[in-house]
Coordinates of N, CA and C in Angstrom, one line a residue:
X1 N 28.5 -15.2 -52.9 CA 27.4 -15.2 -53.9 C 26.4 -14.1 -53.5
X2 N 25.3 -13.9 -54.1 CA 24.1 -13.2 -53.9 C 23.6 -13.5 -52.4
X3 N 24.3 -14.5 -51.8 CA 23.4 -14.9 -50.4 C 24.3 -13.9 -49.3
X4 N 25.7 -13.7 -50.0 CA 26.7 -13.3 -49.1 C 26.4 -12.1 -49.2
X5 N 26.1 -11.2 -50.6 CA 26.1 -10.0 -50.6 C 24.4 -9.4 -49.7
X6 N 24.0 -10.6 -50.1 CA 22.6 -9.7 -49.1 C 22.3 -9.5 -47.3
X7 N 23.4 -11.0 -47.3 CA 24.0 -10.7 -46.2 C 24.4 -9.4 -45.4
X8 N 25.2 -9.1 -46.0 CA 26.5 -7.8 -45.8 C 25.6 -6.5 -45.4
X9 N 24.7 -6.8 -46.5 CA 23.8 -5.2 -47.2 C 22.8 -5.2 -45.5
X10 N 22.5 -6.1 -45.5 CA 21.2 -6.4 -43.9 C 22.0 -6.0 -42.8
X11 N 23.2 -6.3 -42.9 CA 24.0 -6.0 -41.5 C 24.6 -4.8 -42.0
X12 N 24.9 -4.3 -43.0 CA 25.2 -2.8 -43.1 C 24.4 -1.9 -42.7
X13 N 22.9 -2.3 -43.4 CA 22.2 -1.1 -43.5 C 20.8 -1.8 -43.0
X14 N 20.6 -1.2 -41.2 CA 19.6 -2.3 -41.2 C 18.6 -1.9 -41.0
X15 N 17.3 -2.4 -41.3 CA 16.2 -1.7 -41.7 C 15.5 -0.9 -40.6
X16 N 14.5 0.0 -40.4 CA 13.7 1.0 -39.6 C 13.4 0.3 -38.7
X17 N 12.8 -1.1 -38.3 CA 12.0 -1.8 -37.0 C 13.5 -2.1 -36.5
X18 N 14.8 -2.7 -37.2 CA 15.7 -3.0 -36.0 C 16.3 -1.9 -35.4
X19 N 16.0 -0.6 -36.2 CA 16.7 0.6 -35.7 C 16.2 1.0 -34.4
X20 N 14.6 0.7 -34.6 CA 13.5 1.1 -33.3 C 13.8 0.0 -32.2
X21 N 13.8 -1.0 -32.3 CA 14.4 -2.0 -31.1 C 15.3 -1.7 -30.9
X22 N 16.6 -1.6 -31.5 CA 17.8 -1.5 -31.1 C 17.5 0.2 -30.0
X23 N 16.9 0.9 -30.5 CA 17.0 2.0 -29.7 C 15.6 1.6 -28.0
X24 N 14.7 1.0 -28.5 CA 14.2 0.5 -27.3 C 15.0 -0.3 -26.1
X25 N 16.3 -1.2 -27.4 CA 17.3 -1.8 -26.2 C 17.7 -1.0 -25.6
X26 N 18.4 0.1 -26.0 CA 19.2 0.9 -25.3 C 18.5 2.2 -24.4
X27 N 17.1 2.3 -24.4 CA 16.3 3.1 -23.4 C 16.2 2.0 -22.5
X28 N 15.8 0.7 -22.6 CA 15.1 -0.3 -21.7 C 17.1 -0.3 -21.1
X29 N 17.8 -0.6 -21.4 CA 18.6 -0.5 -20.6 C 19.4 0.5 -19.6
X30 N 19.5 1.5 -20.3 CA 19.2 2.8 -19.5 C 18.6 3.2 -18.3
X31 N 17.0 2.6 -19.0 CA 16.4 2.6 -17.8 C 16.5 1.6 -16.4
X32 N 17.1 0.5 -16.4 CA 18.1 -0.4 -15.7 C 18.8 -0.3 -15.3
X33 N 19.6 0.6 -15.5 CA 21.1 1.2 -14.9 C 21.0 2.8 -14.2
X34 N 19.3 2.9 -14.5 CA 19.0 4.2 -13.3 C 18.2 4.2 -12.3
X35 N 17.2 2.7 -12.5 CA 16.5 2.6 -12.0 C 16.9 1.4 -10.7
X36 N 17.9 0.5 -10.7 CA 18.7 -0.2 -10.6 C 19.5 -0.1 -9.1
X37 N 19.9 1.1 -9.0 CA 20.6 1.7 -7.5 C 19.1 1.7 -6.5
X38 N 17.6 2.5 -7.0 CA 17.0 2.6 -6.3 C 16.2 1.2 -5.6
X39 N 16.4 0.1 -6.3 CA 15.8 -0.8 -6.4 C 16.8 -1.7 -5.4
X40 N 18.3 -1.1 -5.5 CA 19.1 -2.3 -4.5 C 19.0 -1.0 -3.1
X41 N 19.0 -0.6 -3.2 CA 18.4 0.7 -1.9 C 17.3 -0.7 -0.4
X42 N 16.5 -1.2 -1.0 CA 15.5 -2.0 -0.4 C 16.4 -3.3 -0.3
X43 N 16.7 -3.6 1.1 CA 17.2 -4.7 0.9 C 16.5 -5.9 2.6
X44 N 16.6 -6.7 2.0 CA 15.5 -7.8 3.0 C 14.5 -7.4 3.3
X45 N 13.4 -6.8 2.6 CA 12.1 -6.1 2.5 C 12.5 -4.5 3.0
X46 N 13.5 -4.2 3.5 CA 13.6 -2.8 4.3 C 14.4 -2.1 3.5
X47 N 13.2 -0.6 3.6 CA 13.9 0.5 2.8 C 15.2 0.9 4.0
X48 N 16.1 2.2 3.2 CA 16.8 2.6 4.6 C 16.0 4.0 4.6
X49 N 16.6 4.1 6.3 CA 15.5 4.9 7.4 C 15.4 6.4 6.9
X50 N 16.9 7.0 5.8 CA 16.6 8.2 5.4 C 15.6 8.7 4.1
X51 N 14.6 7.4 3.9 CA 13.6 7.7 3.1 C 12.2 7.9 4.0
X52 N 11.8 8.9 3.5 CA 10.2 9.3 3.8 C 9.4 7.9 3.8
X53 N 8.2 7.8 4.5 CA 6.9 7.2 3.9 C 6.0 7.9 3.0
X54 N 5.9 7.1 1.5 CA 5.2 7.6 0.8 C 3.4 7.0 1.0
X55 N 3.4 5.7 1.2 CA 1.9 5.2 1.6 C 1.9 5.2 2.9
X56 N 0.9 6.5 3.3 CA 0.3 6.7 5.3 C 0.0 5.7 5.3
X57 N -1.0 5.1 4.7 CA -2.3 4.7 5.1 C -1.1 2.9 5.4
X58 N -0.5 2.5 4.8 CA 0.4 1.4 4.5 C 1.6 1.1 6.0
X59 N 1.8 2.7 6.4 CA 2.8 3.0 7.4 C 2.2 3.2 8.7
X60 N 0.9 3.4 8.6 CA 0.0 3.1 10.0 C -0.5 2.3 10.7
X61 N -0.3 0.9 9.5 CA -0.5 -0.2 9.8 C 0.6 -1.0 10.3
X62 N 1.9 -0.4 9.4 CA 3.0 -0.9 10.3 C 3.5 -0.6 12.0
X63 N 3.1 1.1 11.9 CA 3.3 1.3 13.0 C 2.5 0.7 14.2
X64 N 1.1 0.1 13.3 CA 0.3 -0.2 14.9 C 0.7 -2.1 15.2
X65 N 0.7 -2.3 13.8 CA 1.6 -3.9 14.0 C 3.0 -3.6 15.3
X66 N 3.7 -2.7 15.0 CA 4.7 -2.4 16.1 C 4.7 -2.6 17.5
X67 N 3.6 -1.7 17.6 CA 2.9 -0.7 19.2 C 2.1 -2.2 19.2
X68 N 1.7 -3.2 18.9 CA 0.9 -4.4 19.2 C 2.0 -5.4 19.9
X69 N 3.1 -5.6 19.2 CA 4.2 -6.4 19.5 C 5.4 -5.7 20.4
X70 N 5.1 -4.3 20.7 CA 6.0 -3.6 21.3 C 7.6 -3.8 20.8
X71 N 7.2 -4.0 19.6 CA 8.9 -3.5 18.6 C 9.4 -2.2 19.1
X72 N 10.8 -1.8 18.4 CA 11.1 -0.7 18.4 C 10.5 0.3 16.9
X73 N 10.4 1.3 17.3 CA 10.0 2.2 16.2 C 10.7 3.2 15.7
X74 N 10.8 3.5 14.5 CA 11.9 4.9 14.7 C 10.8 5.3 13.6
X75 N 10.9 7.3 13.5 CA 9.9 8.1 13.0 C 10.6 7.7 11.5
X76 N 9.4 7.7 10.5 CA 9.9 8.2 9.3 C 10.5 9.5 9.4
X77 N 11.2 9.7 8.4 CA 11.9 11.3 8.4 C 10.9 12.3 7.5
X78 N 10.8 13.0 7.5 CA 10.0 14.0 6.5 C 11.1 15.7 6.5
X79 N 11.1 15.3 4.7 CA 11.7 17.0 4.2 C 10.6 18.4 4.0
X80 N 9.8 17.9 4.2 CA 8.8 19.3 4.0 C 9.7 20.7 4.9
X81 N 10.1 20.4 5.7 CA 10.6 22.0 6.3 C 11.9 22.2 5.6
X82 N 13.0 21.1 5.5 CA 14.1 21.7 4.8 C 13.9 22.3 3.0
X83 N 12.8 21.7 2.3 CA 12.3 21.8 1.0 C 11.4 23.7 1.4
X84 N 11.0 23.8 2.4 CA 10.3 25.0 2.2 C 11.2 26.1 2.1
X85 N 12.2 25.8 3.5 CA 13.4 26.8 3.5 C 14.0 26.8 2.1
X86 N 14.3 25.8 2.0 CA 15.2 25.9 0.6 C 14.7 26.9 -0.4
X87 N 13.2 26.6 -0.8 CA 12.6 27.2 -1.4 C 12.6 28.4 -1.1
X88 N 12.1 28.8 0.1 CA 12.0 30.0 0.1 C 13.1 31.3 0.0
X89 N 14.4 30.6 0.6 CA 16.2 30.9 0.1 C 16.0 31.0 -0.9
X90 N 15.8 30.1 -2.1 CA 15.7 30.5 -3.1 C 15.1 31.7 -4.3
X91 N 13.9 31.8 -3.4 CA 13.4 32.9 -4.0 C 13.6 34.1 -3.3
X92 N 14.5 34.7 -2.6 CA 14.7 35.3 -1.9 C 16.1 36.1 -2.6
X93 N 17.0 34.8 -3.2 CA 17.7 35.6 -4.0 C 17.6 35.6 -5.0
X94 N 16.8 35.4 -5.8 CA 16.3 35.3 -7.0 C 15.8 36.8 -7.2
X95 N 14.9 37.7 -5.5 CA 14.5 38.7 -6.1 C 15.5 39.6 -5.5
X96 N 17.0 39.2 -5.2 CA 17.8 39.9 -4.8 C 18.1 40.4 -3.7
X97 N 17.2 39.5 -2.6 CA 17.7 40.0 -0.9 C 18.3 38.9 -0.7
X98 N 19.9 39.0 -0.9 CA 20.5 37.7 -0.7 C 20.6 37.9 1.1
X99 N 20.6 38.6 1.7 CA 20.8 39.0 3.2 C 20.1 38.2 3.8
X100 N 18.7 37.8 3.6 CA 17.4 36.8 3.9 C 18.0 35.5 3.2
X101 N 18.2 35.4 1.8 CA 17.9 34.3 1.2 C 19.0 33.6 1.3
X102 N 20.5 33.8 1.7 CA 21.5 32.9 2.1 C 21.3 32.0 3.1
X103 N 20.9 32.6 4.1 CA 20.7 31.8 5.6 C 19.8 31.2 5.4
X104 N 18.5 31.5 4.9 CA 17.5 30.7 5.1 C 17.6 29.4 4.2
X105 N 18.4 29.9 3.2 CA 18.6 28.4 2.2 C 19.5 27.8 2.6
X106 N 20.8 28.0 3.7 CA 21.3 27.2 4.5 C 21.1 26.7 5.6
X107 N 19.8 27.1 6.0 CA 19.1 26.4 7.4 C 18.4 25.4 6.5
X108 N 17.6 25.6 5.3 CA 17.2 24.2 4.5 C 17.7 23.2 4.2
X109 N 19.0 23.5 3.4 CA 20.0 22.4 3.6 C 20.0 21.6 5.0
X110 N 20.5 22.8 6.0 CA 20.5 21.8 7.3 C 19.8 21.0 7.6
X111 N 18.2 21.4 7.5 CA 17.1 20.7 7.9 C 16.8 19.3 7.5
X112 N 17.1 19.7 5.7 CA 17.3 18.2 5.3 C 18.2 17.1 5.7
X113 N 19.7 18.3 5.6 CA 20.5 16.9 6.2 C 20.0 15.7 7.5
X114 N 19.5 17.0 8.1 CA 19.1 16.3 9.5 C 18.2 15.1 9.4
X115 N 16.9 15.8 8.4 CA 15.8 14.8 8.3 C 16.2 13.5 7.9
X116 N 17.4 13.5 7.3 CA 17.9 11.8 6.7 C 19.2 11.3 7.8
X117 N 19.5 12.2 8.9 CA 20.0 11.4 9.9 C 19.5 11.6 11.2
X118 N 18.7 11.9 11.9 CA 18.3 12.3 13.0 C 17.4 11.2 13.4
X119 N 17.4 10.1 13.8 CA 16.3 9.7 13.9 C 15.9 9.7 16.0
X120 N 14.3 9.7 15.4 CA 13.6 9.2 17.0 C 13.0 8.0 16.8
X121 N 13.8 7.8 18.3 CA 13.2 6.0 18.3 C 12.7 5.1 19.7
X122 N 11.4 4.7 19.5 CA 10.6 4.3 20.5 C 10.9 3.3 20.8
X123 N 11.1 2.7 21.9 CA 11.3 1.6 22.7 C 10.2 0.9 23.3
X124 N 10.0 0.1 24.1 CA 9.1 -0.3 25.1 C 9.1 0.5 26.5
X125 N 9.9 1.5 26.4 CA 9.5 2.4 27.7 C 10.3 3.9 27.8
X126 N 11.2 4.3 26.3 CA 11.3 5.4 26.2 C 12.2 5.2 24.6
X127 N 12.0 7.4 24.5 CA 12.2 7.5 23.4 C 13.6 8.3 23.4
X128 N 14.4 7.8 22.5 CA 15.3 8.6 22.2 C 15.9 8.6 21.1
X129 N 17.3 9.8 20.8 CA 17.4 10.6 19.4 C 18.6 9.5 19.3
X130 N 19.2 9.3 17.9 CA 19.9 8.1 17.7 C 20.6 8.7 16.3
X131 N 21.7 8.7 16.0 CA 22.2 9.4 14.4 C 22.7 8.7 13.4
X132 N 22.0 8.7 11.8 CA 22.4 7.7 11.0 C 21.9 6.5 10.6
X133 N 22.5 5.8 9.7 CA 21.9 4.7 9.7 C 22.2 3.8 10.5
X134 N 23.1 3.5 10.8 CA 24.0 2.4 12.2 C 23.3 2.9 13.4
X135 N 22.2 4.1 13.5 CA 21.6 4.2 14.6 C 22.4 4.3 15.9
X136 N 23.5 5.6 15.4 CA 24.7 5.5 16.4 C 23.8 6.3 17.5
X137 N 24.7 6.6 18.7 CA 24.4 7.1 20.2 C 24.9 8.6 19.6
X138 N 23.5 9.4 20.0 CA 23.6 10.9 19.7 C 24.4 11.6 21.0
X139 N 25.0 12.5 20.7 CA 26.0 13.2 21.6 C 24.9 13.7 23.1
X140 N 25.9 14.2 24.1 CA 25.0 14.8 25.0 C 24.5 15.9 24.6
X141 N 23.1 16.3 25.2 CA 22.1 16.8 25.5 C 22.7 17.9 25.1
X142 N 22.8 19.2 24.6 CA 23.4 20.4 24.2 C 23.1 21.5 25.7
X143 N 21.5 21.6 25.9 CA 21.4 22.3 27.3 C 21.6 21.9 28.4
X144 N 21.5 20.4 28.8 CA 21.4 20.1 30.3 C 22.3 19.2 30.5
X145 N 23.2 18.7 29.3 CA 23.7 17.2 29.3 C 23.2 16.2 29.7
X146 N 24.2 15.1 29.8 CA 23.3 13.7 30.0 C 22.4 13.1 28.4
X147 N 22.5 12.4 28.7 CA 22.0 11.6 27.3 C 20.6 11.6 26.6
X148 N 20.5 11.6 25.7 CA 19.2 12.1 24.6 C 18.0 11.1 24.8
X149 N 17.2 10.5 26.0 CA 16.7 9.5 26.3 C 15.7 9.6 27.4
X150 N 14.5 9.3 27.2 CA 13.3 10.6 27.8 C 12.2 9.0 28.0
X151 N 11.8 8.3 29.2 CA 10.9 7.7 29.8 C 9.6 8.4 29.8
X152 N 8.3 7.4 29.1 CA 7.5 8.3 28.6 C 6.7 8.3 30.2
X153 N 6.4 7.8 31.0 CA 6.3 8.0 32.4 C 6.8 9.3 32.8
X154 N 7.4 10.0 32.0 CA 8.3 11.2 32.7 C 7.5 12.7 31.7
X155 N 7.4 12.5 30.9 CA 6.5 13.1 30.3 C 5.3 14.4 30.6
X156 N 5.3 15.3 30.4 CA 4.3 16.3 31.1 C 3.5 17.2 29.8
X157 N 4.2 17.1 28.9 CA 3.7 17.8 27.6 C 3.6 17.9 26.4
X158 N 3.1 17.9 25.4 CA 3.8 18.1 24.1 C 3.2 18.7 23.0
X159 N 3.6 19.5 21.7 CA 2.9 19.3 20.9 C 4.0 20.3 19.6
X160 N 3.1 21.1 18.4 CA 4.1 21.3 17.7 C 3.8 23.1 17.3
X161 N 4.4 23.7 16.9 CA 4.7 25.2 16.8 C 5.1 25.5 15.1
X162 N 4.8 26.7 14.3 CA 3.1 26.8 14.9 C 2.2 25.9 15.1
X163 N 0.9 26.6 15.8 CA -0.3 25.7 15.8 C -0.8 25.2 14.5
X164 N -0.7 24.0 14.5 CA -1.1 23.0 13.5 C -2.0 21.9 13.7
X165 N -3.1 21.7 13.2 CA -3.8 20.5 13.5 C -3.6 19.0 13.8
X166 N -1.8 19.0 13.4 CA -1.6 17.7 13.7 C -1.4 17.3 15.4
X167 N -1.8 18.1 15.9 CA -1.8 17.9 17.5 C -3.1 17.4 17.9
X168 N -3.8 17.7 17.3 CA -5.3 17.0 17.8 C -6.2 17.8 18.5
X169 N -5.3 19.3 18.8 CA -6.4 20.2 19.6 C -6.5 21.5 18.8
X170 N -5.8 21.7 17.8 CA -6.2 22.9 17.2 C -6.5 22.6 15.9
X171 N -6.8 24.2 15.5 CA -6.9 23.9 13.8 C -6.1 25.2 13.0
X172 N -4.4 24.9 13.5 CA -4.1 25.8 13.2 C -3.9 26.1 11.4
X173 N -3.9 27.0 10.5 CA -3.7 27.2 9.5 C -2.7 27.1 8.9
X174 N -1.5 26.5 9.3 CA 0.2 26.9 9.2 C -0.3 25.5 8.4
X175 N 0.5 25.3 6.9 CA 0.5 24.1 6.7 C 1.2 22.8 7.0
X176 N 2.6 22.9 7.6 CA 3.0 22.1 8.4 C 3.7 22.8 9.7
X177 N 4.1 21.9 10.8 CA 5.0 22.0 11.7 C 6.3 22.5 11.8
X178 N 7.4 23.4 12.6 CA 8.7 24.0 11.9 C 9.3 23.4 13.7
X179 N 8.5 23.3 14.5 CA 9.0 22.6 15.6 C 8.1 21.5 16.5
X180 N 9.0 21.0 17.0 CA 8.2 20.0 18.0 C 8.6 20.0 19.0
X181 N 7.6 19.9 20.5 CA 8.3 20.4 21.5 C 7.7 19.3 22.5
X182 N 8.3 19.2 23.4 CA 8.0 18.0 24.6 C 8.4 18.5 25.9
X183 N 8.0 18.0 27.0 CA 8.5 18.6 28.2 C 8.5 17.1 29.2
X184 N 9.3 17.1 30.1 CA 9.3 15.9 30.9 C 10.3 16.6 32.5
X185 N 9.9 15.1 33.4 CA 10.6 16.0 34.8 C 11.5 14.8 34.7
X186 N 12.4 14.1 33.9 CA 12.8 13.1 34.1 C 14.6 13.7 34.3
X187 N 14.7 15.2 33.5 CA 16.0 15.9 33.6 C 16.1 16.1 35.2
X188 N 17.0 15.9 36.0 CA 17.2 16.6 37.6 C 16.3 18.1 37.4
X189 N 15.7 18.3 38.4 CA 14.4 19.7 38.6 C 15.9 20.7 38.6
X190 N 17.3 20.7 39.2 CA 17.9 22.2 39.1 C 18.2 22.1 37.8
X191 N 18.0 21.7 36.6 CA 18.2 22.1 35.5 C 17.3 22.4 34.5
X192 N 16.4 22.5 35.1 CA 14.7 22.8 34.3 C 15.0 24.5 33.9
X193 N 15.4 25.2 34.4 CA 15.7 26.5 33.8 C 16.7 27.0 33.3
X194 N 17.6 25.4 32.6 CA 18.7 25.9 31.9 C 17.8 26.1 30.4
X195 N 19.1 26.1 29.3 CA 18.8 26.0 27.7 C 17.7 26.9 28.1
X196 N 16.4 26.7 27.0 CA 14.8 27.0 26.8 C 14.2 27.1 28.1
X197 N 14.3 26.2 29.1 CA 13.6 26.2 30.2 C 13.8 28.1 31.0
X198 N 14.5 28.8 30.1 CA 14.1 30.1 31.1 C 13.5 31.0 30.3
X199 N 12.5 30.3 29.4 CA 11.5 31.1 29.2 C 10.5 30.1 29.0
X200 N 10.3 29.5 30.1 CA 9.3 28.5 30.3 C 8.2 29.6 31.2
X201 N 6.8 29.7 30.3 CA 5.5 30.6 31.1 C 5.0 29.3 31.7
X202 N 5.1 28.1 32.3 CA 5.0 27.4 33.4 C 6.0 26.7 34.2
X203 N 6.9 27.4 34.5 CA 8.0 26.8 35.1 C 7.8 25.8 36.2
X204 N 8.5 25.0 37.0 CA 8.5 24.3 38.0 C 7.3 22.7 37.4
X205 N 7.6 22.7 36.0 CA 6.4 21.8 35.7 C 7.5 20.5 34.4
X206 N 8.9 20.8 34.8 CA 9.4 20.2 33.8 C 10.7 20.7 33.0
X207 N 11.4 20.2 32.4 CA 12.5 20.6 31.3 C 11.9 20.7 29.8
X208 N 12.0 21.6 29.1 CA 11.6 22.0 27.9 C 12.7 21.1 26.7
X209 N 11.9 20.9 26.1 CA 12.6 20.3 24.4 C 11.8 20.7 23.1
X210 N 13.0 21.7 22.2 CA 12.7 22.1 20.9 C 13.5 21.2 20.1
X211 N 12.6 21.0 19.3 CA 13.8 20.3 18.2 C 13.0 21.0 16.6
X212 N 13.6 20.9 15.8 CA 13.4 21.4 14.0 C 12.5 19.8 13.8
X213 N 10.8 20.1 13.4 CA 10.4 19.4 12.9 C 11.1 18.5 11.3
X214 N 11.9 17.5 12.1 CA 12.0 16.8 10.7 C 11.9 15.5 10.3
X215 N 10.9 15.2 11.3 CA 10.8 13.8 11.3 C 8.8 14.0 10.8
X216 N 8.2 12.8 10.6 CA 6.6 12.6 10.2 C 6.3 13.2 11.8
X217 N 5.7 14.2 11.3 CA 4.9 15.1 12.7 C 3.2 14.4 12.8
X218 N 2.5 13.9 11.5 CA 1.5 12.9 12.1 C 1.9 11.7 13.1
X219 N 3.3 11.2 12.5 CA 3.2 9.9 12.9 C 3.8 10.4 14.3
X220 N 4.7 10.9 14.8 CA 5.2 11.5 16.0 C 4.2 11.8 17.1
X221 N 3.0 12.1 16.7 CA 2.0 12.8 17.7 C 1.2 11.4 17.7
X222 N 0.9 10.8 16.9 CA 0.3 8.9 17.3 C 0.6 8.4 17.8
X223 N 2.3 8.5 18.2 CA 3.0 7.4 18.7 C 3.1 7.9 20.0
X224 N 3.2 9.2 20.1 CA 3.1 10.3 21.6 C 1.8 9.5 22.3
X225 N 0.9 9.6 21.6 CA -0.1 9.6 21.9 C -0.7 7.6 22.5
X226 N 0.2 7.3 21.5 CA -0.3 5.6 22.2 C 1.2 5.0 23.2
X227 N 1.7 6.1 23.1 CA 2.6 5.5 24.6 C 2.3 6.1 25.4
X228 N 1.4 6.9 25.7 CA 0.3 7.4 26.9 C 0.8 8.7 27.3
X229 N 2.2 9.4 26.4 CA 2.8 10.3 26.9 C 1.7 11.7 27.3
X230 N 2.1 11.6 28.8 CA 1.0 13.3 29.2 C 1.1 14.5 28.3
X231 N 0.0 15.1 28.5 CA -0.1 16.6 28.0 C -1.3 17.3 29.1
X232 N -0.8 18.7 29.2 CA -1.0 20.0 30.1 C -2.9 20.0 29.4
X233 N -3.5 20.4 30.7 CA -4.8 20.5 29.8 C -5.0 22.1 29.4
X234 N -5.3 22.4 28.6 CA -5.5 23.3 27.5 C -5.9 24.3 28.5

């Protein structure tokens, strides 16, 4: 009848507001199925370790809840150096010196990679480099061998290159960090002038350590700083 045919005509041809829901269903779900991975990413309150801290002020408080209970700590990671390289690789060949702009946008890459597996991680009485999420055991020491694991008792120095203010003694102008460096006598003394250590301008004071800033360089120099680790006086 007339009930059947008006029927038909409504589910044929349906009017402008169901066409607008129907398309809000299908954004609202969309947006569920993209939004969805990042959301199972966090799991038992905990992000995983290859994400940044986006709230300091949020991450300071956890860190010092830590250093109160003498937890273990591991740095946030931070991409600002592999994102600069990259960038700047990028524009590099963009204005056609691919000779610069290849390498340097593959050391960015690198950097990043690293920033989401490299972690440093504080203990109750030393720090060491640890790889991945499983927080696997990093290979030996590349200059001196022996294991990646440094007693902050052992400690003689540290800070970051260029001069940057996040050290607490300068005001350097460089916007961020490109290295971080430490020094400790904890390596045996005849190996202090292997790797870096032979162009140490204070030798007999320690083994040298460079590494590619890619971890939070505020939060690194805090945590330096409230595990009592020494530094050379200026």
């Amino acid at each position: 009848g007339s009930f059947d045919v008006a029927i038909t005509q409504s589910t044929n041809m349906p009017s402008a507001s169901a066409k607008f829901l129907s398309r809000r269903s299908c954004a609202g779900y969309s947006r569920v199925r993209a939004f969805g991975p990042l959301k199972a990413l966090v799991k038992d309150g905990k992000k995983p370790l290859w994400l940044p801290s986006f709230n300091k002020e949020k991450r300071r408080e956890e860190i010092n809840s830590l250093l109160k209970s003498n937890d273990v700590i591991i740095v946030a990671p931070d991409y600002t150096l592999g994102a600069a390289f990259l960038a700047t690789g990028s524009l590099m060949n963009a204005i056609h010196v691919p000779v610069l702009g290849v390498p340097t946008a593959i050391l960015g890459a690198l950097f990043a990679f690293q920033a989401s597996q490299v972690k440093f991680v504080f203990d109750d009485e030393a720090m060491e480099v640890r790889i991945g999420e499983d927080l696997m055991e990093a290979r030996e020491n590349w200059a001196v061998g022996g294991e990646n694991r440094w007693k902050y008792e052992y400690f003689t120095n540290w800070t970051f290159f260029p001069a940057n203010g996040v050290d607490g003694r300068t005001e350097g102008d460089f916007p961020f960090p490109i290295l971080a460096y430490f020094k400790e006598t904890e390596t045996p003394e005849d190996k202090w002038a292997a790797g870096p250590g032979q162009f140490d301008k204070n030798p007999g004071t320690g083994q040298m350590h460079f590494f590619p800033c890619v971890v939070d360089a505020d939060e690194l120099a805090y945590i330096w700083e409230q595990k009592k680790c020494a530094r050379m006086a200026e």
